[in-house]
Coordinates of C-alpha atoms and ligand atoms in Angstrom, one line a residue:
M6 CA 125.3 94.6 62.9
P7 CA 122.0 92.5 63.0
Q8 CA 119.3 94.4 64.6
V9 CA 118.3 91.5 67.0
A10 CA 121.9 91.3 68.5
R11 CA 121.9 95.0 69.1
L12 CA 118.5 95.1 70.8
L13 CA 119.5 92.3 73.1
K14 CA 122.2 94.2 74.4
I15 CA 120.0 97.1 75.7
M16 CA 117.5 95.0 77.6
K17 CA 117.2 96.9 80.9
T18 CA 115.8 95.2 84.1
S19 CA 114.7 96.7 87.4
D20 CA 112.6 95.5 90.4
Y21 CA 109.7 98.0 89.7
L22 CA 109.1 99.8 86.3
V23 CA 107.0 102.9 86.4
I24 CA 105.5 104.5 83.3
G25 CA 104.9 108.2 83.9
S26 CA 106.7 110.7 86.1
G27 CA 103.5 112.7 87.3
I28 CA 102.3 112.7 90.8
A29 CA 101.0 109.1 90.6
G30 CA 104.2 107.5 89.0
L31 CA 106.6 109.4 91.2
I32 CA 104.7 108.8 94.5
F33 CA 104.7 105.1 93.6
A34 CA 108.3 105.2 92.8
L35 CA 109.4 107.0 96.0
E36 CA 107.5 104.5 98.1
V37 CA 108.8 101.2 96.5
A38 CA 112.4 102.6 96.0
E39 CA 113.1 101.9 99.6
H40 CA 113.0 98.2 98.7
G41 CA 114.2 97.8 95.2
T42 CA 115.5 99.4 92.1
V43 CA 112.9 101.6 90.1
S44 CA 113.1 102.7 86.4
V45 CA 110.8 105.6 85.5
L46 CA 110.1 106.1 81.8
C47 CA 108.7 109.4 80.8
K48 CA 108.1 110.4 77.1
N49 CA 109.0 114.0 77.4
A50 CA 111.0 116.1 80.1
P51 CA 110.2 114.5 83.4
D52 CA 108.0 117.6 84.5
E53 CA 105.8 117.6 81.3
G54 CA 102.6 116.2 82.4
S55 CA 99.2 117.5 83.7
T56 CA 100.5 117.4 87.4
R57 CA 102.8 120.3 86.6
Y58 CA 99.9 122.4 85.2
A59 CA 97.3 121.7 88.0
Q60 CA 96.3 125.2 89.1
G61 CA 93.3 125.1 91.7
G62 CA 94.7 122.6 94.1
I63 CA 93.9 119.5 95.9
A64 CA 90.9 118.6 97.8
S65 CA 91.0 117.3 101.3
V66 CA 89.3 117.8 104.5
T67 CA 91.8 119.8 106.8
S68 CA 89.5 122.6 108.4
P69 CA 87.5 122.2 111.4
L70 CA 84.7 123.8 109.6
D71 CA 84.5 120.9 107.2
T72 CA 83.7 117.2 107.4
F73 CA 84.4 114.0 105.7
Q74 CA 80.6 113.5 105.4
A75 CA 80.4 116.8 103.3
H76 CA 83.4 116.0 101.0
I77 CA 81.9 112.5 100.4
A78 CA 78.5 114.0 99.6
D79 CA 79.9 116.6 97.3
T80 CA 81.9 113.8 95.5
L81 CA 78.8 111.6 95.2
E82 CA 76.6 114.4 94.0
A83 CA 79.0 115.5 91.2
G84 CA 79.3 111.9 90.2
D85 CA 75.6 111.6 89.5
G86 CA 74.9 108.2 90.8
L87 CA 77.8 106.4 89.4
C88 CA 80.5 106.8 92.1
N89 CA 81.6 103.7 94.1
E90 CA 80.6 105.0 97.6
E91 CA 83.1 102.8 99.3
I92 CA 86.0 104.1 97.2
V93 CA 84.7 107.7 97.8
R94 CA 84.9 107.2 101.5
M95 CA 88.4 105.5 101.4
V96 CA 89.9 108.2 99.4
V97 CA 88.3 111.2 101.4
E98 CA 89.3 109.6 104.6
D99 CA 92.8 109.0 103.5
G100 CA 93.1 112.5 102.3
P101 CA 94.7 114.3 105.3
E102 CA 97.4 111.6 105.8
R103 CA 98.4 111.7 101.9
I104 CA 98.6 115.6 102.3
E105 CA 100.9 115.3 105.3
Q106 CA 102.9 112.9 103.0
L107 CA 103.2 115.6 100.3
I108 CA 104.2 118.3 103.0
A109 CA 106.8 115.9 104.3
L110 CA 108.1 115.4 100.9
G111 CA 108.6 119.2 100.8
T112 CA 105.4 120.7 99.3
Q113 CA 104.6 124.2 100.4
F114 CA 100.8 124.8 100.4
D115 CA 99.7 128.4 101.0
R116 CA 98.9 129.3 104.8
K117 CA 97.0 132.2 106.3
D118 CA 99.2 135.2 107.2
E119 CA 98.1 135.2 110.8
S120 CA 98.1 131.6 111.5
Q121 CA 99.5 128.1 110.4
D122 CA 96.1 127.3 109.1
Y123 CA 96.0 126.4 105.4
E124 CA 94.4 129.1 103.0
L125 CA 91.7 127.0 101.5
G126 CA 90.1 127.6 98.2
R127 CA 86.7 126.8 96.8
E128 CA 85.6 125.4 93.4
G129 CA 82.5 124.3 91.8
G130 CA 80.5 121.5 93.5
H131 CA 82.3 121.9 96.8
S132 CA 80.1 122.9 99.7
A133 CA 83.1 124.2 101.8
R134 CA 86.4 125.7 101.3
R135 CA 88.7 122.6 101.1
I136 CA 91.2 123.1 98.4
L137 CA 94.9 123.3 99.5
H138 CA 96.8 125.3 97.0
A139 CA 100.1 127.0 96.3
R140 CA 98.7 130.3 94.7
D141 CA 97.4 129.2 91.3
A142 CA 100.3 126.9 90.4
T143 CA 99.7 124.1 92.8
G144 CA 100.7 121.3 90.5
A145 CA 104.1 122.9 89.8
E146 CA 104.8 123.1 93.5
I147 CA 103.8 119.4 94.1
H148 CA 105.9 118.3 91.2
R149 CA 108.9 120.4 92.2
A150 CA 109.1 118.7 95.7
I151 CA 108.3 115.1 94.6
F152 CA 110.5 115.2 91.6
A153 CA 113.6 116.6 93.6
R154 CA 113.2 113.6 96.1
A155 CA 112.9 111.1 93.1
A156 CA 115.8 112.4 91.2
A157 CA 118.0 112.4 94.4
H158 CA 117.1 108.9 95.2
P159 CA 119.8 106.3 94.7
N160 CA 117.4 103.4 93.8
I161 CA 115.5 105.4 91.2
E162 CA 116.5 106.1 87.6
I163 CA 114.5 108.4 85.5
L164 CA 114.6 108.1 81.8
P165 CA 113.2 111.1 79.9
Y166 CA 112.1 110.8 76.3
H167 CA 111.5 107.2 76.5
I168 CA 107.9 106.6 75.1
A169 CA 106.3 103.2 76.0
I170 CA 104.9 101.4 73.0
D171 CA 103.4 98.2 74.2
F172 CA 103.4 95.7 77.2
I173 CA 105.2 92.6 77.0
T174 CA 102.9 89.8 78.4
A175 CA 103.0 86.2 79.3
D176 CA 100.0 84.0 79.9
N177 CA 98.7 83.8 83.5
P178 CA 95.5 81.9 84.1
D179 CA 95.1 83.2 87.6
A180 CA 94.8 86.8 86.5
R181 CA 91.4 88.1 85.5
G182 CA 92.7 89.1 82.1
G183 CA 94.5 85.8 81.6
K184 CA 97.9 87.5 81.3
E185 CA 100.7 89.0 83.4
V186 CA 102.8 92.1 82.4
C187 CA 106.6 91.2 82.4
G188 CA 107.8 94.7 81.1
V189 CA 107.4 97.2 77.9
Y190 CA 108.9 98.1 74.7
A191 CA 109.8 101.7 74.7
L192 CA 111.2 104.0 72.1
D193 CA 114.2 105.7 73.2
M194 CA 113.6 109.0 71.3
A195 CA 117.2 110.5 71.4
A196 CA 118.8 107.1 70.2
N197 CA 115.9 106.3 68.0
E198 CA 115.8 102.7 68.9
V199 CA 113.3 100.4 70.6
Q200 CA 114.6 99.1 74.1
T201 CA 113.1 96.4 76.1
F202 CA 112.4 96.9 79.9
A203 CA 111.8 94.0 82.1
A204 CA 110.6 94.3 85.8
K205 CA 108.9 92.3 88.6
L206 CA 106.1 94.8 88.9
T207 CA 105.1 97.7 86.7
M208 CA 103.0 100.7 87.5
L209 CA 101.0 102.5 84.8
A210 CA 100.7 106.2 85.4
T211 CA 100.7 107.9 82.0
G212 CA 98.0 110.5 82.8
G213 CA 95.1 111.5 80.8
A214 CA 93.9 111.7 77.0
G215 CA 92.9 115.2 76.5
K216 CA 94.7 115.3 73.1
V217 CA 91.9 112.9 71.7
Y218 CA 90.2 116.4 71.3
L219 CA 91.1 119.1 69.1
Y220 CA 90.8 121.8 72.0
T221 CA 92.2 120.7 75.4
S222 CA 93.8 122.2 78.6
N223 CA 96.0 119.1 78.6
P224 CA 99.7 119.2 77.7
D225 CA 100.9 117.4 74.7
V226 CA 101.9 114.1 76.4
A227 CA 98.2 113.4 77.3
T228 CA 97.4 111.0 74.5
G229 CA 95.9 108.1 76.6
D230 CA 98.9 105.9 75.9
G231 CA 98.4 103.9 79.2
I232 CA 94.7 103.3 78.3
A233 CA 95.4 102.0 74.8
M234 CA 98.5 99.9 75.9
A235 CA 96.5 98.3 78.7
F236 CA 93.6 97.7 76.5
R237 CA 95.6 96.1 73.8
A238 CA 97.1 93.8 76.5
G239 CA 93.8 92.6 77.7
A240 CA 92.8 94.8 80.6
R241 CA 89.2 96.1 80.8
V242 CA 88.5 99.9 80.5
A243 CA 85.5 101.7 81.8
N244 CA 83.3 104.9 81.5
M245 CA 85.2 106.6 78.7
E246 CA 82.2 108.3 77.7
F247 CA 82.6 110.7 80.6
F248 CA 85.1 113.1 79.4
Q249 CA 85.3 116.3 81.5
F250 CA 85.3 119.6 79.6
H251 CA 86.6 122.5 81.7
P252 CA 84.4 125.5 81.4
T253 CA 87.0 128.1 81.3
C254 CA 90.0 127.9 79.1
L255 CA 91.4 131.1 77.5
F256 CA 90.2 131.9 74.0
H257 CA 93.2 133.3 72.1
P258 CA 95.1 132.0 69.2
E259 CA 98.4 131.9 71.1
A260 CA 97.1 130.5 74.2
K261 CA 96.8 126.7 73.4
S262 CA 93.8 126.3 75.7
F263 CA 95.6 127.8 78.6
L264 CA 93.4 127.1 81.8
I265 CA 91.7 129.7 83.9
T266 CA 91.3 128.0 87.3
E267 CA 87.9 127.3 88.7
A268 CA 89.2 128.8 91.9
M269 CA 88.8 132.1 90.2
R270 CA 85.0 131.5 90.1
G271 CA 85.5 130.4 93.7
E272 CA 86.7 133.9 94.4
G273 CA 83.8 135.5 92.7
A274 CA 84.6 135.7 89.0
Q275 CA 81.3 135.8 86.9
L276 CA 80.5 134.2 83.5
K277 CA 78.9 136.8 81.2
T278 CA 78.0 137.1 77.5
L279 CA 79.6 139.4 75.3
K280 CA 76.9 141.8 76.0
G281 CA 77.8 141.8 79.6
K282 CA 74.7 139.6 80.8
R283 CA 75.5 137.3 83.7
F284 CA 74.0 134.1 82.7
M285 CA 74.8 131.1 85.1
L286 CA 71.8 131.7 87.5
D287 CA 69.6 131.0 84.6
Y288 CA 71.0 127.5 84.7
D289 CA 71.6 126.6 88.2
E290 CA 71.1 128.1 91.7
R291 CA 74.7 127.6 92.4
A292 CA 75.5 129.9 89.4
E293 CA 79.4 129.8 88.6
L294 CA 80.0 127.2 91.3
A295 CA 77.7 124.6 89.9
P296 CA 79.6 121.3 88.9
R297 CA 81.5 121.5 85.7
D298 CA 79.2 119.5 83.3
I299 CA 76.5 122.1 84.2
V300 CA 78.7 125.1 83.6
A301 CA 80.3 123.7 80.5
R302 CA 77.0 122.8 78.9
A303 CA 75.6 126.3 79.9
I304 CA 78.5 128.2 78.1
D305 CA 78.1 125.8 75.1
L306 CA 74.5 126.7 74.8
E307 CA 75.2 130.4 75.2
M308 CA 77.8 130.4 72.5
K309 CA 75.3 128.4 70.2
K310 CA 72.5 130.9 71.1
S311 CA 74.6 134.0 70.3
G312 CA 76.8 132.6 67.7
H313 CA 79.9 134.0 69.5
D314 CA 83.2 132.1 69.7
Y315 CA 83.6 132.6 73.5
V316 CA 81.9 134.0 76.6
L317 CA 83.5 136.4 79.2
L318 CA 84.9 135.6 82.8
D319 CA 85.1 138.6 84.8
I320 CA 86.9 139.0 88.2
S321 CA 87.7 142.7 87.8
H322 CA 85.3 143.7 90.7
R323 CA 87.6 142.1 93.1
D324 CA 90.6 144.1 94.7
E325 CA 93.8 144.4 92.5
K326 CA 96.1 143.2 95.1
F327 CA 94.0 140.4 96.0
I328 CA 93.8 139.3 92.2
L329 CA 97.6 139.6 91.6
D330 CA 98.5 137.7 94.8
R331 CA 95.9 134.8 94.6
F332 CA 96.3 134.3 90.7
P333 CA 99.9 135.5 89.7
T334 CA 100.4 132.9 87.0
I335 CA 97.1 133.7 85.2
A336 CA 97.6 137.4 85.6
Q337 CA 101.1 137.1 84.0
R338 CA 100.3 134.7 81.2
T339 CA 97.2 136.6 80.1
A340 CA 99.1 140.1 80.4
E341 CA 101.6 138.5 78.0
L342 CA 98.7 138.2 75.6
G343 CA 97.5 141.7 76.2
F344 CA 94.7 141.3 78.9
D345 CA 94.7 143.1 82.2
I346 CA 92.5 140.7 84.5
C347 CA 92.3 143.4 87.3
K348 CA 90.5 145.8 84.7
E349 CA 88.8 143.5 82.1
P350 CA 87.1 140.2 81.5
L351 CA 88.9 137.2 79.8
P352 CA 87.5 135.4 76.7
V353 CA 86.9 131.8 77.7
V354 CA 85.7 128.6 76.2
P355 CA 85.2 125.0 77.4
A356 CA 87.9 122.5 76.4
A357 CA 88.6 118.8 77.0
H358 CA 90.1 118.5 80.4
Y359 CA 89.8 115.3 82.3
C360 CA 89.3 111.6 81.5
C361 CA 86.9 110.1 84.2
G362 CA 87.2 106.6 82.7
G363 CA 90.3 104.6 82.4
V364 CA 91.9 101.1 83.1
I365 CA 89.8 99.6 85.6
S366 CA 91.6 99.3 89.0
D367 CA 90.6 97.4 92.3
P368 CA 91.0 99.3 95.7
W369 CA 94.7 98.4 95.6
G370 CA 95.6 99.8 92.2
R371 CA 95.6 96.5 90.7
S372 CA 94.5 96.1 87.0
D373 CA 93.2 92.9 85.4
L374 CA 96.7 92.0 84.2
A375 CA 98.9 90.4 87.0
R376 CA 101.9 92.3 87.8
L377 CA 100.3 95.5 86.5
Y378 CA 99.2 98.5 88.8
V379 CA 97.5 101.6 87.5
A380 CA 97.1 104.9 89.2
G381 CA 96.3 108.6 88.3
E382 CA 94.3 109.8 85.6
T383 CA 94.9 106.5 83.5
A384 CA 93.0 104.6 86.3
H385 CA 89.3 103.9 86.6
T386 CA 88.9 103.5 90.4
G387 CA 85.2 104.3 91.0
L388 CA 85.9 107.7 92.7
H389 CA 84.7 109.9 90.0
G390 CA 81.4 108.3 88.6
A391 CA 79.9 110.2 85.8
N392 CA 81.7 113.6 86.6
R393 CA 84.8 114.3 88.6
L394 CA 84.5 116.8 91.4
A395 CA 87.1 119.7 91.0
S396 CA 90.4 119.0 92.7
N397 CA 89.7 115.4 93.5
S398 CA 92.1 113.9 90.8
L399 CA 95.3 114.9 92.5
L400 CA 94.1 113.3 95.7
E401 CA 92.9 110.1 93.8
A402 CA 96.4 109.9 92.3
L403 CA 98.1 110.2 95.5
V404 CA 95.7 107.6 97.4
F405 CA 96.1 104.9 94.8
A406 CA 99.8 105.3 94.2
H407 CA 100.3 104.9 98.0
R408 CA 97.8 101.9 98.1
A409 CA 99.4 100.3 95.2
S410 CA 102.9 100.6 96.6
R411 CA 101.7 99.0 100.1
H412 CA 100.3 96.2 98.0
A413 CA 103.4 95.7 96.0
L414 CA 105.5 95.7 98.9
A415 CA 103.3 93.5 101.0
H416 CA 102.8 90.8 98.1
R417 CA 106.2 89.7 97.2
E418 CA 105.0 86.5 95.3
Y419 CA 106.7 87.7 92.2
T420 CA 110.5 87.6 93.3
D421 CA 111.9 87.0 89.8
I422 CA 112.3 89.3 87.0
P423 CA 110.6 87.5 84.0
K424 CA 113.0 85.7 81.9
N425 CA 112.8 84.7 78.0
I426 CA 111.4 88.0 76.9
P427 CA 110.9 88.2 73.2
E428 CA 112.8 91.0 71.6
W429 CA 111.2 93.8 69.6
D430 CA 111.0 92.9 65.9
S431 CA 111.2 95.6 63.5
L432 CA 113.2 93.9 60.9
D433 CA 110.4 94.0 58.1
T434 CA 109.6 97.7 58.6
V435 CA 111.2 100.6 56.7
K436 CA 111.4 104.3 57.4
S437 CA 108.3 106.0 56.2
S438 CA 108.5 108.6 53.5
E439 CA 104.7 109.4 53.9
E440 CA 104.6 111.1 57.3
V441 CA 102.0 113.5 56.2
I442 CA 99.5 110.4 56.5
V443 CA 100.3 110.4 60.3
S444 CA 99.9 114.2 60.8
H445 CA 96.8 114.3 58.6
S446 CA 95.2 111.4 60.7
W447 CA 96.1 113.0 63.8
D448 CA 94.2 116.2 62.8
E449 CA 91.1 114.2 61.6
V450 CA 90.7 112.0 64.8
R451 CA 90.9 115.2 67.1
R452 CA 88.6 117.3 64.9
T453 CA 86.0 114.3 64.5
M454 CA 86.1 113.8 68.3
W455 CA 85.5 117.7 69.1
N456 CA 82.8 118.0 66.5
L457 CA 81.0 114.8 66.9
V458 CA 81.7 113.4 70.4
G459 CA 81.9 116.7 72.3
I460 CA 80.0 118.3 75.2
S461 CA 76.6 117.6 73.4
R462 CA 76.2 114.4 71.4
S463 CA 73.4 112.7 69.3
D464 CA 73.0 109.3 67.9
K465 CA 73.6 110.6 64.3
R466 CA 76.9 112.3 65.3
L467 CA 78.2 109.3 67.3
N468 CA 77.5 106.8 64.3
L469 CA 79.2 109.1 61.9
A470 CA 82.1 109.5 64.3
K471 CA 82.4 105.6 64.6
R472 CA 82.5 105.3 60.8
R473 CA 84.9 107.8 60.3
I474 CA 87.4 106.6 63.2
E475 CA 87.0 103.0 62.3
Q476 CA 88.1 103.9 58.7
I477 CA 91.2 105.9 59.9
A478 CA 91.9 103.0 62.3
K479 CA 92.1 100.7 59.2
E480 CA 94.3 103.0 57.3
V481 CA 96.8 103.5 60.3
K482 CA 96.8 99.8 61.2
D483 CA 98.3 99.0 57.9
Y484 CA 100.6 101.8 58.1
Y485 CA 101.7 100.9 61.6
W486 CA 102.9 97.4 60.8
R487 CA 104.8 98.5 57.6
Y488 CA 106.9 101.5 58.9
Q489 CA 109.3 102.0 61.5
V490 CA 107.8 103.5 64.8
T491 CA 108.0 107.1 65.6
S492 CA 106.6 108.9 68.5
D493 CA 103.8 110.5 66.5
L494 CA 102.9 107.2 65.1
I495 CA 102.7 105.7 68.4
E496 CA 100.7 108.4 69.9
L497 CA 98.3 108.3 66.8
R498 CA 97.7 104.5 67.2
N499 CA 96.7 105.3 70.9
I500 CA 94.4 108.3 70.3
I501 CA 92.5 106.2 67.8
T502 CA 92.1 103.3 70.3
V503 CA 91.0 105.9 72.9
A504 CA 88.5 107.5 70.5
L505 CA 87.1 104.1 69.4
I506 CA 86.5 103.2 73.3
T507 CA 85.1 106.6 73.9
I508 CA 82.7 106.3 71.1
H509 CA 81.8 102.7 72.0
C510 CA 80.8 103.8 75.5
A511 CA 78.9 106.9 74.5
A512 CA 76.9 105.2 71.9
N513 CA 75.9 102.2 74.2
R514 CA 74.8 104.3 77.1
R515 CA 71.1 105.0 76.1
E516 CA 70.6 107.9 78.7
S517 CA 72.4 111.2 79.7
R518 CA 74.2 111.4 82.9
G519 CA 77.0 113.5 84.3
L520 CA 79.3 114.5 81.5
H521 CA 77.6 112.4 79.0
F522 CA 74.8 114.3 77.3
N523 CA 73.0 112.9 74.2
V524 CA 70.1 114.9 72.9
D525 CA 68.4 111.8 71.7
C526 CA 68.1 110.5 75.2
P527 CA 68.4 113.5 77.3
A528 CA 67.1 112.1 80.6
H529 CA 68.5 109.8 83.4
D530 CA 67.5 106.0 83.2
D531 CA 68.3 104.9 86.7
Q532 CA 66.5 101.5 86.1
N533 CA 68.9 100.4 83.4
W534 CA 71.9 102.6 83.5
L535 CA 73.0 102.9 87.1
I536 CA 76.1 100.9 85.8
D537 CA 79.6 101.4 84.6
S538 CA 80.3 101.2 80.9
V539 CA 82.8 98.3 80.9
V540 CA 84.8 97.6 77.5
H541 CA 86.5 94.3 76.9
A542 CA 89.3 93.7 74.2
A543 CA 86.6 91.8 72.2
D544 CA 84.4 94.9 71.9
I545 CA 86.7 96.7 69.6
S546 CA 89.4 95.6 67.2
P547 CA 92.5 97.5 68.3
V548 CA 94.8 99.3 65.8
Ligands
FAD610 P1 100.5 113.2 84.5 O1 100.9 114.2 85.6 O2 99.8 113.7 83.4 O3 101.8 112.4 84.0 C1 101.9 111.6 83.1 C2 103.2 111.1 82.9 O4 103.2 109.9 81.8 C3 104.2 112.1 82.1 O5 105.3 111.9 82.7 C4 104.3 111.5 80.8 O6 105.4 111.8 80.0 C5 104.1 110.1 80.9 N1 103.7 109.2 79.8 C6 102.5 109.4 79.2 N2 102.6 108.5 78.1 C7 103.7 107.7 78.2 C8 104.3 106.8 77.3 N3 103.8 106.3 76.3 N4 105.6 106.3 77.8 C9 106.3 106.9 78.8 N5 105.6 107.8 79.5 C10 104.5 108.3 79.1 N6 93.5 118.1 89.2 C11 93.4 118.4 90.5 O7 93.0 117.6 91.3 N7 93.5 119.8 90.8 C12 93.8 120.8 90.0 O8 93.8 122.0 90.3 C13 93.9 120.5 88.6 N8 94.2 121.3 87.7 C14 94.6 120.9 86.4 C15 95.0 121.8 85.4 C16 95.2 121.5 84.2 C17 95.7 122.6 83.2 C18 95.2 120.0 83.8 C19 95.6 119.6 82.4 C20 94.7 119.4 84.8 C21 94.4 119.6 86.1 N9 94.1 118.5 87.1 C22 93.9 119.0 88.3 C23 94.1 117.1 86.8 C24 95.3 116.6 87.3 O9 96.5 117.6 87.1 C25 95.7 115.3 86.7 O10 94.6 114.3 86.5 C26 97.0 114.6 87.4 O11 98.0 115.5 87.5 C27 97.4 113.4 86.6 O12 98.5 112.8 87.2 P2 99.3 111.8 86.6 O13 100.3 111.3 87.4 O14 98.2 110.5 86.4 O15 99.6 112.0 85.2
SIN611 C1 91.1 124.2 88.0 O1 92.1 124.8 88.7 O2 90.0 124.8 87.6 C2 91.3 122.8 87.8 C3 90.9 122.0 88.8 C4 90.7 120.6 88.6 O3 90.6 120.2 87.3 O4 90.4 119.9 89.4

C-alpha cells in the first residue's frame, strides 16, 4: 500500500491536543476536558517524567507564620535580578488556590499528627517553612492523584509511547511568530509509524532538558523536545544559560544521579569533605540552605580543590525514627545500594536538574505561535529569573496550566479543527544501518555540555563547545533527512538544538549571574545585563 494513503487513514483530531502527561499537561487536560475532547501524547509510560520524581514538594504560603511578601522576596532574591516581579506576585498569590485544587483532585499532603495543619518542609533560599510534601515522594503522590482523574475522564484519551516530532504550522500574520500551530506529527513507537494529530488548540508541556548533560537528576524523557520543536516552528526561547545544577545527587555507579532532596538539608543534613570538615559556612552564612547556585558551586570548588569525585552529605546526627519517617524513599533506595543513612554520610555530587529558560510564555501561557500554549518546565514565564527557588516549579506548572486552560476556554475564536494538513512525507528515507552514529553523537553532545558548559564556564570552553556541537549538528542534519526517524534520532536532534541555544545564551551574556558563572566575566553587570537572553530562529540554524 502506498505510504501516503496509509498515513491519511491515521490522522487523528481532537479539540485540544496536549503534549506531555506531567503536572502541567494533565492539569490543563483536566480543565479543558469539561468542554471538549482531549488527546494527551506522552513519549513513554504516562507517569514517566520529572513530576513523578519530585521529592521535596511544592512551595506555597499556607501557614499563618508565613506571608506572600516573604515568598515573593525569597523568589526574587534567588532569581538574582531577572525575575518578572509581576509574574512572581501572581504565582505566589495564586498558590493557595492551586494547592486546594490539587487536594480536591485527591492529592494527600502530609499533615501534623496533632492537627490538620500541613507538615511544612524547608529548603534552600526559603526564609520560612512553606513546602507542602508527601514524605519524600511528593511528585509521585501528585501524579497518582491527577493521573487517576485524567485516565477516568471520558473526554481524555492518553496515548503513551507517542513521541511528538514537529509542529504542523500555517501562516498567521496576527501571531507574533507569524504562524499558528495546527497539530503535530508524532511517532507511534509501538506501531513504528508517524501519525498526524490535528487540534483546535495545543498545549506544549514536555518538561525539562536535563539529558542535554551527561549527569542529570532528570528521567530519560527530559530531552528538551518541546523547546526544540517550538524553536524550529518560530517561537522565541529565553534564558537557556540558566541551567540549575542540583547540589546533591547520589554518587554511585548504579544510582543514575538519584536525587537526595534539599529537604534533607532543610532538616539539618550537613555537607562535609571526605575528611569530615563541614564547609558550607566558608561560602555563605546560610550554609547548607543557601540557594542552589551557591551550594552547587561550593561543592564543585571543594571537589576541584581536593581532587575527590564527591563530597559527603550527613544527616546521621538526627533521630533514626525521624529520618526513616521523613525520608523513606531515600532510605530505601540508598539501603539497596549499601548505605545506612541513619548511621553514615552519603557520597553526593551536583547534577543538571532544572531548565530555568524555555519557550517564552505570556501571563496566560501563550507562546509566540497562535493556538499554542506552553506550561511547566518547557516554559519561560519570568518566575525563576537567573535561578529557580527550590520547589517553585511544581507551583509554576500548576498556575500556568490553569491560566492557559482559562484562556483557552474564554477565547473560542478557533472553532474549527484545521483542515488541509499536509501528511508526513517519509518516502525518500530508508532505514539506517548506521545507528552507532546516533548513539555516538548522543554521548558526545552530553559529554561536551557537561565538560564545557557546566557549573563553571569560560569563554574558551564555550567557544570550543560551540564549534564541536555545530559540527555534530551538521552531521546529524544530513543523517536526519536521509533515514527513517527513530525516537533516539528525534531526541538527538532536540538535544543538539537545546545545546546550541544554551551555548548561544551563555556565550552572549558578558557577566555572571545566578546559575550562569563565567570565570572570564565573574561579576554582575547590572547596567547592561539586567535583561533576559532572548533567542530567535534566525540566531541559530536548526538541525
Ligand atoms: P514532566 O513532569 O517532566 O512531564 C513531561 C512529559 O512530557 C512526560 O509525559 C513526557 O513523556 C512528555 N514528553 C516529553 N517529550 C515529549 C515528546 N516529544 N512527545 C510526547 N511527549 C513528550 N520541582 C518542585 O517544585 N519540587 C520538587 O520537589 C522537585 N523535585 C524534583 C526532583 C527531581 C528528581 C526532578 C528531576 C525534578 C524535580 N523538580 C521539583 C522539578 C519538577 O519536578 C519539574 O519541573 C516538573 O515536574 C515538570 O513538570 P512538567 O509537567 O513540565 O513535565
Ligand atoms: C529537592 O527535593 O531537592 C528538589 C526540589 C526542587 O527541585 O524544587
